[in-house]
PDB file of C-alpha atoms in Angstrom:
ATOM      1  CA  UNK A   1       4.831 -12.648  -1.644  1.00 63.00           C
ATOM      2  CA  UNK A   2       8.536 -12.237  -1.339  1.00 63.00           C
ATOM      3  CA  UNK A   3      10.642 -14.318  -3.365  1.00 65.00           C
ATOM      4  CA  UNK A   4      14.219 -15.243  -2.006  1.00 63.00           C
ATOM      5  CA  UNK A   5      17.170 -16.274  -4.154  1.00 68.00           C
ATOM      6  CA  UNK A   6      20.730 -16.853  -3.145  1.00 72.00           C
ATOM      7  CA  UNK A   7      23.104 -15.163  -5.593  1.00 68.00           C
ATOM      8  CA  UNK A   8      26.242 -16.710  -6.859  1.00 57.00           C
ATOM      9  CA  UNK A   9      26.068 -20.398  -5.612  1.00 42.00           C
ATOM     10  CA  UNK A  10      28.001 -21.100  -2.330  1.00 37.00           C
ATOM     11  CA  UNK A  11      30.057 -17.873  -2.010  1.00 35.00           C
ATOM     12  CA  UNK A  12      29.730 -14.609  -3.715  1.00 34.00           C
ATOM     13  CA  UNK A  13      32.243 -12.513  -1.687  1.00 30.00           C
ATOM     14  CA  UNK A  14      35.486 -14.288  -2.724  1.00 34.00           C
ATOM     15  CA  UNK A  15      38.593 -12.468  -2.615  1.00 32.00           C
ATOM     16  CA  UNK A  16      37.298 -10.127   0.111  1.00 33.00           C
ATOM     17  CA  UNK A  17      35.277  -8.133  -2.396  1.00 32.00           C
ATOM     18  CA  UNK A  18      38.374  -7.010  -4.405  1.00 31.00           C
ATOM     19  CA  UNK A  19      37.221  -8.591  -7.615  1.00 33.00           C
ATOM     20  CA  UNK A  20      38.682 -11.200  -9.787  1.00 36.00           C
ATOM     21  CA  UNK A  21      42.222 -11.559 -11.212  1.00 36.00           C
ATOM     22  CA  UNK A  22      45.671 -11.758  -9.912  1.00 36.00           C
ATOM     23  CA  UNK A  23      47.142  -9.244  -7.447  1.00 33.00           C
ATOM     24  CA  UNK A  24      50.490  -7.493  -8.202  1.00 34.00           C
ATOM     25  CA  UNK A  25      53.185  -8.403  -5.675  1.00 39.00           C
ATOM     26  CA  UNK A  26      54.402  -5.153  -4.265  1.00 36.00           C
ATOM     27  CA  UNK A  27      56.916  -6.651  -1.982  1.00 41.00           C
ATOM     28  CA  UNK A  28      57.341  -5.824   1.684  1.00 42.00           C
ATOM     29  CA  UNK A  29      54.503  -7.962   2.759  1.00 40.00           C
ATOM     30  CA  UNK A  30      54.328 -11.554   4.001  1.00 39.00           C
ATOM     31  CA  UNK A  31      55.459 -14.320   1.796  1.00 41.00           C
ATOM     32  CA  UNK A  32      52.925 -15.331  -1.043  1.00 43.00           C
ATOM     33  CA  UNK A  33      52.176 -18.559   0.827  1.00 43.00           C
ATOM     34  CA  UNK A  34      51.159 -16.698   3.946  1.00 41.00           C
ATOM     35  CA  UNK A  35      48.757 -14.359   2.016  1.00 43.00           C
ATOM     36  CA  UNK A  36      46.053 -16.944   1.348  1.00 43.00           C
ATOM     37  CA  UNK A  37      42.586 -15.502   1.494  1.00 52.00           C
ATOM     38  CA  UNK A  38      40.799 -15.843   4.826  1.00 60.00           C
ATOM     39  CA  UNK A  39      38.342 -18.635   4.977  1.00 65.00           C
ATOM     40  CA  UNK A  40      34.802 -17.350   4.509  1.00 76.00           C
ATOM     41  CA  UNK A  41      32.439 -17.591   7.461  1.00 86.00           C
ATOM     42  CA  UNK A  42      29.358 -19.743   7.028  1.00 87.00           C
ATOM     43  CA  UNK A  43      27.006 -16.659   7.288  1.00 92.00           C
ATOM     44  CA  UNK A  44      28.662 -14.845   4.438  1.00 94.00           C
ATOM     45  CA  UNK A  45      26.678 -14.566   1.234  1.00 96.00           C
ATOM     46  CA  UNK A  46      24.361 -12.520  -1.000  1.00 97.00           C
ATOM     47  CA  UNK A  47      20.660 -12.919  -0.929  1.00 97.00           C
ATOM     48  CA  UNK A  48      18.126 -11.152  -3.221  1.00 97.00           C
ATOM     49  CA  UNK A  49      14.372 -10.814  -2.399  1.00 94.00           C
ATOM     50  CA  UNK A  50      11.868  -9.630  -4.994  1.00 95.00           C
ATOM     51  CA  UNK A  51       8.510  -8.379  -4.194  1.00 96.00           C
ATOM     52  CA  UNK A  52       5.647  -6.311  -5.712  1.00 97.00           C
ATOM     53  CA  UNK A  53       5.619  -2.629  -4.809  1.00 96.00           C
ATOM     54  CA  UNK A  54       2.647  -2.859  -2.485  1.00 97.00           C
ATOM     55  CA  UNK A  55       2.087  -2.101   1.266  1.00 97.00           C
ATOM     56  CA  UNK A  56       2.048  -5.742   2.338  1.00 97.00           C
ATOM     57  CA  UNK A  57       5.762  -6.108   1.061  1.00 97.00           C
ATOM     58  CA  UNK A  58       6.937  -3.934   3.903  1.00 97.00           C
ATOM     59  CA  UNK A  59       6.274  -6.374   6.807  1.00 97.00           C
ATOM     60  CA  UNK A  60       7.087  -9.393   4.568  1.00 97.00           C
ATOM     61  CA  UNK A  61      10.593  -8.020   3.775  1.00 97.00           C
ATOM     62  CA  UNK A  62      11.159  -7.198   7.461  1.00 97.00           C
ATOM     63  CA  UNK A  63      10.282 -10.804   8.313  1.00 97.00           C
ATOM     64  CA  UNK A  64      12.353 -12.361   5.433  1.00 97.00           C
ATOM     65  CA  UNK A  65      15.380 -10.403   6.536  1.00 97.00           C
ATOM     66  CA  UNK A  66      14.994 -11.255  10.230  1.00 97.00           C
ATOM     67  CA  UNK A  67      14.624 -14.982   9.235  1.00 97.00           C
ATOM     68  CA  UNK A  68      17.613 -14.808   7.052  1.00 96.00           C
ATOM     69  CA  UNK A  69      19.845 -13.299   9.683  1.00 96.00           C
ATOM     70  CA  UNK A  70      18.751 -15.997  12.090  1.00 96.00           C
ATOM     71  CA  UNK A  71      18.919 -18.984   9.678  1.00 95.00           C
ATOM     72  CA  UNK A  72      22.360 -17.996   8.563  1.00 94.00           C
ATOM     73  CA  UNK A  73      23.620 -17.487  12.038  1.00 94.00           C
ATOM     74  CA  UNK A  74      24.796 -13.799  11.330  1.00 95.00           C
ATOM     75  CA  UNK A  75      26.465 -12.427  14.540  1.00 94.00           C
ATOM     76  CA  UNK A  76      24.241  -9.428  14.956  1.00 94.00           C
ATOM     77  CA  UNK A  77      23.264  -7.736  18.318  1.00 94.00           C
ATOM     78  CA  UNK A  78      19.674  -6.948  18.957  1.00 95.00           C
ATOM     79  CA  UNK A  79      20.378  -3.268  18.484  1.00 94.00           C
ATOM     80  CA  UNK A  80      21.952  -3.895  15.057  1.00 96.00           C
ATOM     81  CA  UNK A  81      19.031  -6.225  13.997  1.00 97.00           C
ATOM     82  CA  UNK A  82      16.593  -3.481  14.999  1.00 97.00           C
ATOM     83  CA  UNK A  83      18.580  -0.885  12.957  1.00 97.00           C
ATOM     84  CA  UNK A  84      18.694  -3.223   9.979  1.00 97.00           C
ATOM     85  CA  UNK A  85      14.996  -3.928  10.168  1.00 98.00           C
ATOM     86  CA  UNK A  86      14.178  -0.193  10.354  1.00 97.00           C
ATOM     87  CA  UNK A  87      16.370   0.389   7.346  1.00 98.00           C
ATOM     88  CA  UNK A  88      14.381  -2.368   5.417  1.00 98.00           C
ATOM     89  CA  UNK A  89      11.139  -0.755   6.460  1.00 97.00           C
ATOM     90  CA  UNK A  90      12.020   2.624   5.432  1.00 96.00           C
ATOM     91  CA  UNK A  91      13.599   1.698   2.047  1.00 96.00           C
ATOM     92  CA  UNK A  92      10.860  -0.711   1.088  1.00 97.00           C
ATOM     93  CA  UNK A  93       8.178   1.865   2.128  1.00 95.00           C
ATOM     94  CA  UNK A  94       9.852   4.533   0.010  1.00 93.00           C
ATOM     95  CA  UNK A  95       9.771   2.272  -2.946  1.00 95.00           C
ATOM     96  CA  UNK A  96       6.159   1.322  -2.399  1.00 95.00           C
ATOM     97  CA  UNK A  97       5.106   4.947  -1.867  1.00 92.00           C
ATOM     98  CA  UNK A  98       7.094   6.630  -4.593  1.00 91.00           C
ATOM     99  CA  UNK A  99       8.108   4.085  -7.289  1.00 92.00           C
ATOM    100  CA  UNK A 100       5.020   1.729  -7.618  1.00 90.00           C
ATOM    101  CA  UNK A 101       3.612   3.469 -10.766  1.00 90.00           C
ATOM    102  CA  UNK A 102       6.776   3.010 -12.744  1.00 91.00           C
ATOM    103  CA  UNK A 103       8.261  -0.046 -10.901  1.00 94.00           C
ATOM    104  CA  UNK A 104       5.651  -2.829 -10.149  1.00 96.00           C
ATOM    105  CA  UNK A 105       8.350  -4.868  -8.365  1.00 96.00           C
ATOM    106  CA  UNK A 106      11.302  -3.982  -6.013  1.00 97.00           C
ATOM    107  CA  UNK A 107      14.447  -5.988  -5.251  1.00 97.00           C
ATOM    108  CA  UNK A 108      15.895  -6.094  -1.674  1.00 97.00           C
ATOM    109  CA  UNK A 109      19.457  -7.428  -1.519  1.00 97.00           C
ATOM    110  CA  UNK A 110      21.098  -8.454   1.744  1.00 97.00           C
ATOM    111  CA  UNK A 111      24.898  -9.068   1.538  1.00 97.00           C
ATOM    112  CA  UNK A 112      26.780 -10.255   4.528  1.00 96.00           C
ATOM    113  CA  UNK A 113      30.560 -10.239   4.783  1.00 94.00           C
ATOM    114  CA  UNK A 114      32.788 -11.108   7.573  1.00 92.00           C
ATOM    115  CA  UNK A 115      32.431  -7.780   9.396  1.00 93.00           C
ATOM    116  CA  UNK A 116      29.490  -5.974   7.723  1.00 95.00           C
ATOM    117  CA  UNK A 117      26.022  -6.219   6.488  1.00 97.00           C
ATOM    118  CA  UNK A 118      24.675  -4.391   3.419  1.00 98.00           C
ATOM    119  CA  UNK A 119      21.061  -3.787   2.841  1.00 98.00           C
ATOM    120  CA  UNK A 120      19.966  -2.343  -0.505  1.00 97.00           C
ATOM    121  CA  UNK A 121      16.621  -1.670  -2.166  1.00 97.00           C
ATOM    122  CA  UNK A 122      16.235  -1.375  -6.030  1.00 97.00           C
ATOM    123  CA  UNK A 123      13.484  -0.062  -7.944  1.00 96.00           C
ATOM    124  CA  UNK A 124      13.112   1.043 -11.583  1.00 95.00           C
ATOM    125  CA  UNK A 125      11.921   4.623 -10.922  1.00 92.00           C
ATOM    126  CA  UNK A 126      14.514   7.157 -11.993  1.00 87.00           C
ATOM    127  CA  UNK A 127      13.830   9.766  -9.349  1.00 77.00           C
ATOM    128  CA  UNK A 128      16.662  10.198  -6.923  1.00 72.00           C
ATOM    129  CA  UNK A 129      15.301  11.211  -3.513  1.00 69.00           C
ATOM    130  CA  UNK A 130      17.056  13.387  -0.994  1.00 63.00           C
ATOM    131  CA  UNK A 131      16.931  13.211   2.760  1.00 58.00           C
ATOM    132  CA  UNK A 132      14.737  15.893   4.081  1.00 53.00           C
ATOM    133  CA  UNK A 133      15.641  17.789   7.253  1.00 59.00           C
ATOM    134  CA  UNK A 134      13.585  17.398  10.332  1.00 56.00           C
ATOM    135  CA  UNK A 135      10.369  19.463  10.138  1.00 57.00           C
ATOM    136  CA  UNK A 136       8.064  19.059  13.142  1.00 55.00           C
ATOM    137  CA  UNK A 137       5.092  20.240  10.941  1.00 57.00           C
ATOM    138  CA  UNK A 138       5.410  17.302   8.480  1.00 55.00           C
ATOM    139  CA  UNK A 139       4.192  13.838   9.376  1.00 51.00           C
ATOM    140  CA  UNK A 140       6.315  12.059   6.838  1.00 55.00           C
ATOM    141  CA  UNK A 141       9.152  12.432   4.343  1.00 60.00           C
ATOM    142  CA  UNK A 142      11.978  11.690   6.842  1.00 75.00           C
ATOM    143  CA  UNK A 143      12.619   7.991   5.896  1.00 83.00           C
ATOM    144  CA  UNK A 144      15.834   8.364   4.101  1.00 89.00           C
ATOM    145  CA  UNK A 145      17.103  10.889   6.776  1.00 91.00           C
ATOM    146  CA  UNK A 146      16.293   8.237   9.409  1.00 92.00           C
ATOM    147  CA  UNK A 147      18.114   5.493   7.424  1.00 94.00           C
ATOM    148  CA  UNK A 148      21.236   7.765   7.228  1.00 94.00           C
ATOM    149  CA  UNK A 149      21.089   8.501  10.897  1.00 94.00           C
ATOM    150  CA  UNK A 150      20.741   4.667  11.814  1.00 95.00           C
ATOM    151  CA  UNK A 151      23.656   3.778   9.553  1.00 96.00           C
ATOM    152  CA  UNK A 152      25.878   6.635  10.933  1.00 95.00           C
ATOM    153  CA  UNK A 153      25.003   5.766  14.606  1.00 95.00           C
ATOM    154  CA  UNK A 154      26.062   2.165  13.869  1.00 94.00           C
ATOM    155  CA  UNK A 155      29.316   3.223  12.416  1.00 94.00           C
ATOM    156  CA  UNK A 156      28.158   2.524   8.789  1.00 96.00           C
ATOM    157  CA  UNK A 157      27.338   4.562   5.598  1.00 96.00           C
ATOM    158  CA  UNK A 158      24.276   5.033   3.219  1.00 95.00           C
ATOM    159  CA  UNK A 159      24.265   6.037  -0.320  1.00 94.00           C
ATOM    160  CA  UNK A 160      22.324   5.881  -3.608  1.00 93.00           C
ATOM    161  CA  UNK A 161      23.266   4.976  -7.064  1.00 94.00           C
ATOM    162  CA  UNK A 162      21.600   4.794 -10.592  1.00 93.00           C
ATOM    163  CA  UNK A 163      21.040   1.306 -12.118  1.00 92.00           C
ATOM    164  CA  UNK A 164      21.833   0.349 -15.607  1.00 92.00           C
ATOM    165  CA  UNK A 165      18.144   0.053 -16.359  1.00 90.00           C
ATOM    166  CA  UNK A 166      17.632   3.754 -15.328  1.00 91.00           C
ATOM    167  CA  UNK A 167      16.251   3.086 -11.838  1.00 94.00           C
ATOM    168  CA  UNK A 168      18.058   3.409  -8.553  1.00 95.00           C
ATOM    169  CA  UNK A 169      19.368   1.363  -5.609  1.00 96.00           C
ATOM    170  CA  UNK A 170      19.547   2.822  -2.173  1.00 96.00           C
ATOM    171  CA  UNK A 171      21.932   1.008   0.200  1.00 96.00           C
ATOM    172  CA  UNK A 172      23.302   1.049   3.723  1.00 97.00           C
ATOM    173  CA  UNK A 173      26.402  -0.842   5.137  1.00 97.00           C
ATOM    174  CA  UNK A 174      26.542  -1.372   8.904  1.00 97.00           C
ATOM    175  CA  UNK A 175      29.489  -3.126  10.654  1.00 96.00           C
ATOM    176  CA  UNK A 176      28.833  -6.297  12.520  1.00 92.00           C
ATOM    177  CA  UNK A 177      30.988  -4.953  15.361  1.00 74.00           C
ATOM    178  CA  UNK A 178      29.666  -2.104  17.472  1.00 51.00           C
ATOM    179  CA  UNK A 179      30.949   1.315  16.714  1.00 52.00           C
ATOM    180  CA  UNK A 180      33.597   2.612  19.222  1.00 55.00           C
ATOM    181  CA  UNK A 181      32.298   5.197  21.846  1.00 55.00           C
ATOM    182  CA  UNK A 182      33.788   8.620  21.274  1.00 55.00           C
TER     183      UNK A 182
END
């Protein structure tokens, strides 16, 4: 079963993600009164899902993310939704396949800003995977490569970080607006 929790009360992306505290006045900009922060949109927020690292968590995580996007009214296109759900599937599958012995649970976080969506999956396994190159002889092992390609195609980015507990978090950020055509 996937457990969902909204982080930080009503809004967790205050100050447009720049952190707390006053900002220095460097001059040259609009008057201080005109620099009020933008009003946050009703779909902005951060949600954290926790689930056991078992196979059934993959479709449950996909359904939970799809339901969240719909419930919050996040302005995502069908293509972006499919890309986000593919990323969720691949990252949760990787945690289930490779981290379950060390990490009995995983955490999936969905953060939505005014113009972007961030999907991250955290587990307690210290191994930091690398994206494998395409090898037609292999039937698996390309999940992280696929996540990076989906993120890149959408105009976003993907990366990985170590956690304070010694595990890792793999994340992808995709813009809510389509990437410009080149």
